[in-house]
Tab-separated table of C-alpha atoms and ligand atoms in Angstrom:
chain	number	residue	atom	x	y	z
A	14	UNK	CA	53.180	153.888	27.091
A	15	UNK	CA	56.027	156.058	27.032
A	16	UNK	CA	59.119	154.919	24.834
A	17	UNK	CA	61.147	153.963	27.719
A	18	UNK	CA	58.907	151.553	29.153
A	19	UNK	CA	58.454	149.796	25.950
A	20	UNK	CA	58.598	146.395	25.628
A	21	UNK	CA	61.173	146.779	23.022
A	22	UNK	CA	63.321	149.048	24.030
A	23	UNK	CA	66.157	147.246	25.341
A	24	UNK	CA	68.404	150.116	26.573
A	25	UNK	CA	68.170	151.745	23.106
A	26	UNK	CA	71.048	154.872	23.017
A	27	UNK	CA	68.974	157.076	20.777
A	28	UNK	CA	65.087	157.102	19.415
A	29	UNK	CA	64.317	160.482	17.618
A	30	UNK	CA	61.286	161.472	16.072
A	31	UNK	CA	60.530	164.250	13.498
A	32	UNK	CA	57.294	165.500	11.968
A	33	UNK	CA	58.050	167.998	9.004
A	34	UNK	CA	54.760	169.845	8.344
A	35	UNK	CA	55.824	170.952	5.070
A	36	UNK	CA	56.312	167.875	3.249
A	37	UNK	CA	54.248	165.761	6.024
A	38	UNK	CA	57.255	163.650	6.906
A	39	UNK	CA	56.695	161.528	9.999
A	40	UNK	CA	59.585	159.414	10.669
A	41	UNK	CA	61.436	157.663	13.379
A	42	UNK	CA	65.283	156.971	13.826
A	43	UNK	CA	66.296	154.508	16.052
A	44	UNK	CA	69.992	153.700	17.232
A	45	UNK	CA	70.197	150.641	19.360
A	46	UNK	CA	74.176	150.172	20.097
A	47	UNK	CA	76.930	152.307	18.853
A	48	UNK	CA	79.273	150.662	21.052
A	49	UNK	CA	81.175	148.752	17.801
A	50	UNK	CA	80.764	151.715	15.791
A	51	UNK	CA	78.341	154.227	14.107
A	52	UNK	CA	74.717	153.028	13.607
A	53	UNK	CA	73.948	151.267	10.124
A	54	UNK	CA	70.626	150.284	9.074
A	55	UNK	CA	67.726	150.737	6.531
A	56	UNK	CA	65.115	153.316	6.225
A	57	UNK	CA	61.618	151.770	5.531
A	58	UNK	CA	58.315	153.266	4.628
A	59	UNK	CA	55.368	151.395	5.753
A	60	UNK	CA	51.549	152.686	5.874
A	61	UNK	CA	51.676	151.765	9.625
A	62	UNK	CA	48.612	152.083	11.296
A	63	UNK	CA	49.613	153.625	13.936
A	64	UNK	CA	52.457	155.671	15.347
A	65	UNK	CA	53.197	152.950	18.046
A	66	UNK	CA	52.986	150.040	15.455
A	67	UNK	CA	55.944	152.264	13.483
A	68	UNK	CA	57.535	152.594	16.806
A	69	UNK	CA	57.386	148.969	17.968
A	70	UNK	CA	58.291	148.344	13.842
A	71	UNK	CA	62.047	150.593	14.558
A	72	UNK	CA	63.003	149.792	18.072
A	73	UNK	CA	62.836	145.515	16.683
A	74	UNK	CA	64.386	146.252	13.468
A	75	UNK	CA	67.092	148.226	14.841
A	76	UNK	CA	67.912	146.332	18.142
A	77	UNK	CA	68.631	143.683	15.087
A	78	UNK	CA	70.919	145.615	13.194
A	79	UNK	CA	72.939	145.357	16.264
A	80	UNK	CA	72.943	141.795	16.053
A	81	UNK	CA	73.573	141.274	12.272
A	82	UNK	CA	76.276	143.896	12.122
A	83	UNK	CA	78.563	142.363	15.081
A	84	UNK	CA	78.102	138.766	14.038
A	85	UNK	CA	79.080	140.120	10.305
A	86	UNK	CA	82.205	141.407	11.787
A	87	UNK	CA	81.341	145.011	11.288
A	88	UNK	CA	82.744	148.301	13.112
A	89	UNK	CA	79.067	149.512	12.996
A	90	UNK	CA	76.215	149.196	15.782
A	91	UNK	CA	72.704	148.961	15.039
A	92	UNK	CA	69.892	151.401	14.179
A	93	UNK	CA	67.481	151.665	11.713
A	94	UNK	CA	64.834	154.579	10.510
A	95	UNK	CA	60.887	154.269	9.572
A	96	UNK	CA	58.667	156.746	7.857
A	97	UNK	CA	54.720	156.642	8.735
A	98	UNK	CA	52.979	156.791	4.932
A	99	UNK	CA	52.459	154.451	1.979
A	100	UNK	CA	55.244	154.349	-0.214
A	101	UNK	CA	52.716	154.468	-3.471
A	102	UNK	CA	50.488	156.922	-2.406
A	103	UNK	CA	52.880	159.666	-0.054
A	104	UNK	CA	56.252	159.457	-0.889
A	105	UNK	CA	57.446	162.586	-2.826
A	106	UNK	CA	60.959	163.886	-4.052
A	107	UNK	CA	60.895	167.074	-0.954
A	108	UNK	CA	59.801	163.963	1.541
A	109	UNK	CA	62.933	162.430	0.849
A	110	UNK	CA	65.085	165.175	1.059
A	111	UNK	CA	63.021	166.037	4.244
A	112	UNK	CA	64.295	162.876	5.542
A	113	UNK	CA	67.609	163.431	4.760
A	114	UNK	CA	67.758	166.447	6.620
A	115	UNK	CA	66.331	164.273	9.814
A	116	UNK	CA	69.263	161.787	9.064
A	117	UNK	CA	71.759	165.015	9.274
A	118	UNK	CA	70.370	166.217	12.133
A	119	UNK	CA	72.382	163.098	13.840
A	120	UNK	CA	75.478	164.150	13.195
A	121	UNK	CA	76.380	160.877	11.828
A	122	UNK	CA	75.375	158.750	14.793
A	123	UNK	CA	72.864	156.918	12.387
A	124	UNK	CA	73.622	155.927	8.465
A	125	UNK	CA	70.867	155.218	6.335
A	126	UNK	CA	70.213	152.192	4.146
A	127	UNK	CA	67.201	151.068	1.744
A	128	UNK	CA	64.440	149.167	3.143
A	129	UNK	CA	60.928	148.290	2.092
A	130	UNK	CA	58.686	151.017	0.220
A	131	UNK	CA	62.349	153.085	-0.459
A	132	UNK	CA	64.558	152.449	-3.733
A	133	UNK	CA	68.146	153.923	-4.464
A	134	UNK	CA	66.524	156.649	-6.259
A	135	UNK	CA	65.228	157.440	-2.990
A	136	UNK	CA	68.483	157.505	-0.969
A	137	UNK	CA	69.663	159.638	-3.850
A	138	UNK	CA	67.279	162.302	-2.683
A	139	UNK	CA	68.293	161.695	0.671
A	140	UNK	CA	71.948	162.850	0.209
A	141	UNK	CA	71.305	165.655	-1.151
A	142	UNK	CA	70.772	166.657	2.693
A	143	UNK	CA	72.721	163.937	4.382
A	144	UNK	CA	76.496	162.733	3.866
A	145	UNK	CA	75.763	159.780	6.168
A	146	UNK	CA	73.347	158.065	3.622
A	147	UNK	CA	74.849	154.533	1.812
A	148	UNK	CA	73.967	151.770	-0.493
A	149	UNK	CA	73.945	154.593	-3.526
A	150	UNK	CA	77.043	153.593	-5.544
A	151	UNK	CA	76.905	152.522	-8.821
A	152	UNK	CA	79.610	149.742	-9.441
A	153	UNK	CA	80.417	147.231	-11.264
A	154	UNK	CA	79.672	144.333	-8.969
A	155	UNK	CA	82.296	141.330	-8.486
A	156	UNK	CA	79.477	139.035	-9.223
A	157	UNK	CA	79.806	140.283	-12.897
A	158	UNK	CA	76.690	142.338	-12.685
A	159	UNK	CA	76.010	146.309	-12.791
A	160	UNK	CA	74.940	146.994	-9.723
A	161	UNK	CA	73.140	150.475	-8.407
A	162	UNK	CA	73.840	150.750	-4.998
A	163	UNK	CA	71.051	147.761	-4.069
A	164	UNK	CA	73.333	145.104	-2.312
A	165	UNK	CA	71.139	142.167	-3.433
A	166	UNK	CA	73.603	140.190	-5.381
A	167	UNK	CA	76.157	140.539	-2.235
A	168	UNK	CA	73.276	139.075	0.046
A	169	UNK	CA	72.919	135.975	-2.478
A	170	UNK	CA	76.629	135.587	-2.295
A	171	UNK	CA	76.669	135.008	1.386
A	172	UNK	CA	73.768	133.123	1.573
A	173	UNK	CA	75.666	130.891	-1.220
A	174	UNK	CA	78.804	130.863	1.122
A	175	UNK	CA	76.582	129.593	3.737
A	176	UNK	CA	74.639	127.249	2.282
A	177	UNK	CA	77.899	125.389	1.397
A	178	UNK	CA	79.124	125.893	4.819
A	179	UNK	CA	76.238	124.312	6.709
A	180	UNK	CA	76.046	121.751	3.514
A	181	UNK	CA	79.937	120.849	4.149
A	182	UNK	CA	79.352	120.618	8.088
A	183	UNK	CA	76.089	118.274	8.299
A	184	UNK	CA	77.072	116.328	5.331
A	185	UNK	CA	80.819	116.052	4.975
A	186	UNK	CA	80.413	116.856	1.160
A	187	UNK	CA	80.364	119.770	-1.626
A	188	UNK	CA	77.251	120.973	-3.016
A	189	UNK	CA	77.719	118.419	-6.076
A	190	UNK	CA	74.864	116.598	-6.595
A	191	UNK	CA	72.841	117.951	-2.845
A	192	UNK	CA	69.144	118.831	-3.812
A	193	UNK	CA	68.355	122.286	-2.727
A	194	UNK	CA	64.278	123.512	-2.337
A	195	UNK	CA	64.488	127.218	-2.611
A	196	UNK	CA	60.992	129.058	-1.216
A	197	UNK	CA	61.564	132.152	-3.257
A	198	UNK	CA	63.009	132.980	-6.439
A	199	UNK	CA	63.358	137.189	-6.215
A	200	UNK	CA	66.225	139.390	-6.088
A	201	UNK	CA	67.964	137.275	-3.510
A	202	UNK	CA	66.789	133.495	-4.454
A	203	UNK	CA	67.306	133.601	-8.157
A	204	UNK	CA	70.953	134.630	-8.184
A	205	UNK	CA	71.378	132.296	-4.895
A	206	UNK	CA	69.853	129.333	-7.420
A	207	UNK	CA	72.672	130.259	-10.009
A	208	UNK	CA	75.526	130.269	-7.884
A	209	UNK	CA	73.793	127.164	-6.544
A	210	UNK	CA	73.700	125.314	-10.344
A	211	UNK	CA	77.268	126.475	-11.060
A	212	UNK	CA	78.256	124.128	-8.267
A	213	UNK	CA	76.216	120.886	-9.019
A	214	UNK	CA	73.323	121.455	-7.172
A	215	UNK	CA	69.944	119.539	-8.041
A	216	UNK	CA	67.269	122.734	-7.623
A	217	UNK	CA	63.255	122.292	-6.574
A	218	UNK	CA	61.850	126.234	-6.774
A	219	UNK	CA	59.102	127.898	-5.623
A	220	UNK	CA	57.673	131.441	-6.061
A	221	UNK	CA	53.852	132.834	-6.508
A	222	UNK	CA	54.757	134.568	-10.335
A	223	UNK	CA	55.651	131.775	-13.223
A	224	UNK	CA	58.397	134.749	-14.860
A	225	UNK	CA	61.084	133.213	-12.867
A	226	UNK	CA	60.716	129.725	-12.254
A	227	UNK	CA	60.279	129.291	-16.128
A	228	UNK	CA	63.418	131.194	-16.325
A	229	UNK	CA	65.072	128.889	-13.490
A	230	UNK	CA	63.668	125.557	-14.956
A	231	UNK	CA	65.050	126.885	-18.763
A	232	UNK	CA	68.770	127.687	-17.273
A	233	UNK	CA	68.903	126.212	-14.445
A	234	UNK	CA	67.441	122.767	-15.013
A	235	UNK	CA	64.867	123.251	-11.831
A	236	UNK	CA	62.439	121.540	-11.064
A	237	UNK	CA	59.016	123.848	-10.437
A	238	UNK	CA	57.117	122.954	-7.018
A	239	UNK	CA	54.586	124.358	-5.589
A	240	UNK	CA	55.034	127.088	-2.663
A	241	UNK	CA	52.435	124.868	-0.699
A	242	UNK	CA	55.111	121.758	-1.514
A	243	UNK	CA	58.591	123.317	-1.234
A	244	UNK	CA	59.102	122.869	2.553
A	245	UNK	CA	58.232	119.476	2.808
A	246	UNK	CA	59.910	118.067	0.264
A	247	UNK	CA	62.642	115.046	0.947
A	248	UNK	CA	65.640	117.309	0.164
A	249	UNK	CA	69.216	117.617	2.094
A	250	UNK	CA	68.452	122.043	2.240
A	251	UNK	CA	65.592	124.210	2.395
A	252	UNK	CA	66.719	127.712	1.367
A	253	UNK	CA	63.550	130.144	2.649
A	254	UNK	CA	64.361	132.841	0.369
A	255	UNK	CA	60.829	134.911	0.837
A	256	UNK	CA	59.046	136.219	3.660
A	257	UNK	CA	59.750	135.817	7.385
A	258	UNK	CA	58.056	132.963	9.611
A	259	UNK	CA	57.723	130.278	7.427
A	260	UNK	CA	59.512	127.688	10.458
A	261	UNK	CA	56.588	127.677	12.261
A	262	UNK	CA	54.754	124.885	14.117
A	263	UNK	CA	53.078	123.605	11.335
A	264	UNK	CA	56.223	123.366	8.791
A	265	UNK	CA	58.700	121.778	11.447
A	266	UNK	CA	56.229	118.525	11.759
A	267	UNK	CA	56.410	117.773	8.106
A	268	UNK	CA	60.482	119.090	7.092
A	269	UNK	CA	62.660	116.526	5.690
A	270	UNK	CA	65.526	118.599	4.777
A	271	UNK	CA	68.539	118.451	7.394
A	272	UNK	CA	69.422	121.773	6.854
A	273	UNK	CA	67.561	125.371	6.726
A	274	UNK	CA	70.095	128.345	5.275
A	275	UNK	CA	68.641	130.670	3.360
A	276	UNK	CA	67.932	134.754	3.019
A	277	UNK	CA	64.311	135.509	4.572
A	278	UNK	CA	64.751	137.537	7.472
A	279	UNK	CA	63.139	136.148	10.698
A	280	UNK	CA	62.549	133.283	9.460
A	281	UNK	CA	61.525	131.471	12.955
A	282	UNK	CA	58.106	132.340	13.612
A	283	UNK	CA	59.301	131.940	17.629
A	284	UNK	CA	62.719	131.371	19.085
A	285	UNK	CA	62.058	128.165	20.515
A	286	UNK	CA	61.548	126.621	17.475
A	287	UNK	CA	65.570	126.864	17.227
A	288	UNK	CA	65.759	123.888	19.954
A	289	UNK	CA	62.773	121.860	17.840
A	290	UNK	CA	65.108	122.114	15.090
A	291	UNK	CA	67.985	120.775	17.103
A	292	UNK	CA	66.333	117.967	18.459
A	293	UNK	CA	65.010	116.972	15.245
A	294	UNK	CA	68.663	116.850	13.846
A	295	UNK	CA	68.012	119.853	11.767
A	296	UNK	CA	70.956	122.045	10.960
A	297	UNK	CA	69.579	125.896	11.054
A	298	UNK	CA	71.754	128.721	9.680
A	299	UNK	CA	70.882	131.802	11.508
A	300	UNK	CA	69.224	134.194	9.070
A	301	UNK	CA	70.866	137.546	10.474
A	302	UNK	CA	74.038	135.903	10.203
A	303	UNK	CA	73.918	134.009	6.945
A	304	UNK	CA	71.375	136.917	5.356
A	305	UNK	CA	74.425	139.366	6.089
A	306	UNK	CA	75.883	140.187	2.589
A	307	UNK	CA	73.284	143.217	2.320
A	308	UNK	CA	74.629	144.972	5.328
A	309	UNK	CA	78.211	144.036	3.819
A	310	UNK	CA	78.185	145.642	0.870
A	311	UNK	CA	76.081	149.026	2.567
A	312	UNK	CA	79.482	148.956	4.744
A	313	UNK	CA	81.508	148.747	2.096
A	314	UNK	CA	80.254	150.874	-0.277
A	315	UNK	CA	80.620	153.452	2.594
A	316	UNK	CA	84.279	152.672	3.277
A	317	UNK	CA	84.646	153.381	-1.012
A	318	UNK	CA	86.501	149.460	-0.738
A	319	UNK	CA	87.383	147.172	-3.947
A	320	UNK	CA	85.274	144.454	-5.124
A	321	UNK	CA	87.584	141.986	-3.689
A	322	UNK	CA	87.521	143.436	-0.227
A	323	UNK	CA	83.545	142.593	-0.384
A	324	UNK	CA	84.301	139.683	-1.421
A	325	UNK	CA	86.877	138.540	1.163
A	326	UNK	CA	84.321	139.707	3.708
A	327	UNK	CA	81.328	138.073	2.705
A	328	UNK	CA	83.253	134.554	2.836
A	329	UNK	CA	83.861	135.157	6.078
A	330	UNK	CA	79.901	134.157	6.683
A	331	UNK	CA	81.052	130.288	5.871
A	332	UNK	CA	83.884	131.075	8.789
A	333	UNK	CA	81.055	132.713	11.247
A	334	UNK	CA	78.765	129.577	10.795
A	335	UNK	CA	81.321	126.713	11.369
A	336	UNK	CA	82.340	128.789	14.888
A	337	UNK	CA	78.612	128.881	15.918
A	338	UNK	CA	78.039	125.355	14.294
A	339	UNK	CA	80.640	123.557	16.543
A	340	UNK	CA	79.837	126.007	19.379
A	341	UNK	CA	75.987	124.704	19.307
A	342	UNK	CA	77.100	121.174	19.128
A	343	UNK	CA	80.103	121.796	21.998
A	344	UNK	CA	77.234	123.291	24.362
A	345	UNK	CA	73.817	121.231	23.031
A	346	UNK	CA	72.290	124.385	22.255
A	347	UNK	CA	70.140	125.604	19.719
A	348	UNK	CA	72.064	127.645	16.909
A	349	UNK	CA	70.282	130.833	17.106
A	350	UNK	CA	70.616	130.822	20.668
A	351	UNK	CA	74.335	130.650	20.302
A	352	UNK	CA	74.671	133.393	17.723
A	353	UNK	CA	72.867	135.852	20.057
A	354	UNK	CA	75.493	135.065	22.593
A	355	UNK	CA	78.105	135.577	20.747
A	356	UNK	CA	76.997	139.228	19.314
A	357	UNK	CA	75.987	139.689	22.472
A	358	UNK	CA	79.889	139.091	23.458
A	359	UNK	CA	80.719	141.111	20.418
A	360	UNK	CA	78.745	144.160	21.064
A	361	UNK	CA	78.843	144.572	24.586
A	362	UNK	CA	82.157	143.843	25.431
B	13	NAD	P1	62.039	139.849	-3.400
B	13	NAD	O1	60.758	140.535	-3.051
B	13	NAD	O2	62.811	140.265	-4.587
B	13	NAD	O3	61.785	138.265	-3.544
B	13	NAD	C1	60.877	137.535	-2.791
B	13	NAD	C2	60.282	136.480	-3.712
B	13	NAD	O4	59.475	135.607	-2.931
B	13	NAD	C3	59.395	137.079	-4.802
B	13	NAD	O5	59.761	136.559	-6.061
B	13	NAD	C4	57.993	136.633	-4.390
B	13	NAD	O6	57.115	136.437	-5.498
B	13	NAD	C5	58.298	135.330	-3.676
B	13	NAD	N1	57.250	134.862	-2.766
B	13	NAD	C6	56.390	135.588	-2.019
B	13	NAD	N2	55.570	134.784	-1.332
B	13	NAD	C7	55.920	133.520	-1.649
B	13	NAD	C8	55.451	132.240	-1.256
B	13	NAD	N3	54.430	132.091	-0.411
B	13	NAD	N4	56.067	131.138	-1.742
B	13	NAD	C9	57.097	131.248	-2.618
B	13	NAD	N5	57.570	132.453	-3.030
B	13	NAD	C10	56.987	133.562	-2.559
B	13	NAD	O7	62.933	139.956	-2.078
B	13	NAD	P2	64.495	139.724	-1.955
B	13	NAD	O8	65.190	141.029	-2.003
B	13	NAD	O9	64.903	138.608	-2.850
B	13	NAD	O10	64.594	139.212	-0.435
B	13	NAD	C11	64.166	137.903	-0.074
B	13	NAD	C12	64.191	137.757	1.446
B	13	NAD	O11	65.515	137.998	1.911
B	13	NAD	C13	63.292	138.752	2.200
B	13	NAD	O12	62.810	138.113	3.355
B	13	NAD	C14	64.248	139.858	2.601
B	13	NAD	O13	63.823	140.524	3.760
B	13	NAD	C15	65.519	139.051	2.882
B	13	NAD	N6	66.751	139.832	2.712
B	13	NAD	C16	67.012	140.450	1.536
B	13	NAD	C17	68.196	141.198	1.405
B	13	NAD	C18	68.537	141.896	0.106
B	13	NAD	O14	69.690	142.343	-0.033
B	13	NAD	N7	67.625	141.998	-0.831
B	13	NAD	C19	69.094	141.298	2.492
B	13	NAD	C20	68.804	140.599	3.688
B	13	NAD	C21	67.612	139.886	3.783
């Protein structure tokens, strides 16, 4: 199939490939829109099996970006890179700086990000070769935290913002006292259950390793579940804050909570489930839009900004929520249906 026939390529601008025989780089950049701005997205490594599962992997991830970054009111488009290999087994130092050079050869058109199998050490490598490589700064975060260029605790801010949001729009109330399930207690989902705690929240946790939901039940006062549990229980939020598809089929017929914000990306296993949730009363906060502090803080550790600059942003995802909250209701439509109208309305305008 060639790449313009593909089923996902959605007039993509830009797809580039590049196989460097000296370091055995094979990688693919992808730049969906660049209408709102330069294209900003991650670079993952993934031992895909085959070149056409790595390109059906970019052209998805990157038509998102597109997405994510209007709705978080960025001047960026979307785009994102892959690299055929297994992180563990063929990633090496001249790799990276391979890939660098690939990122360079777009004069810009494409700015690189982590992603899955890559780490900031990585990027480091990377811009060595590239200037239009982000998400490397060392700060010191407004959260309180060190941070090294991974925008993790800037994603659990925004996904704190808009769990009070949707919280404040279904119920009429603060957090105080709301019982939270949280599927996922990593990078993302611990620091979202703190913020969480600070405001009154009553947390139920999840996670497959005991480290941090002993940690969470300690200083947090959670209450453990198990992950086979957490999605059915009879609380007001269900926060999926681990891998993608968990609102499937199966876990719609048994939820209880009345709202679903949290960080996993994709988190509907198929779009129509956003119009089950709706008719069930369930209030879902689209995860590219509430998930958004990541891309955030890659823009504005680009742009050199100050900690409260971030900050004002990512409290804007409360303000992008109640517009497609009210919008849904106005129309009867399915929340995630609405926000890809309005990026659409962003993006192609
Ligand atoms: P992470 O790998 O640090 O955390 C995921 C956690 O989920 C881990 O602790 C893992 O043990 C747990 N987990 C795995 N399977 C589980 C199960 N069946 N039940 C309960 N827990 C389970 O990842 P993260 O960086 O915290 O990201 C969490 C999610 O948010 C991912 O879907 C990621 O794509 C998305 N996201 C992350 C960022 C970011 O800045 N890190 C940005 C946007 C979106």
């Amino acid at each position: 199939m060639s790449v313009f026939d593909h089923i996902e390529f959605d007039e993509h601008e830009h797809v580039a490939f590049c196989h460097d025989k000296e370091t055995g780089l094979k990688a693919i950049i992808a730049v969906h829109n660049s209408h709102l701005g330069p294209a900003l997205g991650g670079c993952r490594m993934w031992p895909y099996a085959s070149s056409e599962e790595a390109l059906n992997d970019v052209l998805r991830l990157s038509k998102g970006m597109t997405y994510k970054a209007a709705m978080a009111n960025l001047s960026q488009g979307g785009g994102k890179a892959v690299i055929i290999g297994d992180p563990r087994v063929h990633k090496t130092p001249e790799m990276m700086r391979a890939m660098g050079r690939f990122v360079e050869s777009l004069s810009g058109k494409y700015i690189s990000a982590e992603d899955s199998g890559m780490s900031v050490s990585d990027l480091k490598l990377m811009a060595e070769e590239s200037t239009y490589i982000s998400g490397t700064k060392a700060s010191y975060h407004f959260a309180g935290e060190e941070a090294d260029g991974n925008p993790a605790p800037s994603t659990a801010y925004g996904v704190f913002v808009g769990v009070k949001a949707s919280v404040e729009y279904k119920f009429g109330t603060s957090l105080k006292g709301k019982k939270v399930a949280i599927q996922g207690l990593g990078h993302v989902g611990y620091r979202l259950a703190e913020h969480l705690h600070r405001e009154g929240a009553e947390l139920y946790v999840a996670d497959i390793y005991p480290e941090s939901l002993n940690r969470a039940k300690e200083q947090l006062n959670a209450t453990i579940v198990s992950p086979q549990e957490i999605l059915m229980l009879d609380v007001d939020v269900v926060a999926p804050c681990a891998m993608g598809a968990t609102i499937n089929r199966q876990s719609v017929e048994t939820l209880k909570a009345k709202v679903i914000a949290g960080a996993a990306n994709n988190q509907l296993a198929t779009e129509d489930l956003g119009e089950v949730l709706r008719s069930k009363g369930v209030l879902y906060a689209p995860d590219y839009v509430i998930n958004a502090g990541g891309i955030i803080d890659i823009y504005h550790q680009k742009m050199l900004s100050s900690n409260e600059a971030l900050k004002t942003h990512l409290e804007k995802i409360g303000h992008t929520l109640r517009e497609i909250y009210s919008r849904a209701d106005e129309q009867k439509l399915a929340t995630n249906v609405v926000a890809n109208s309005l990026a659409e309305e962003k993006f192609r305008k």
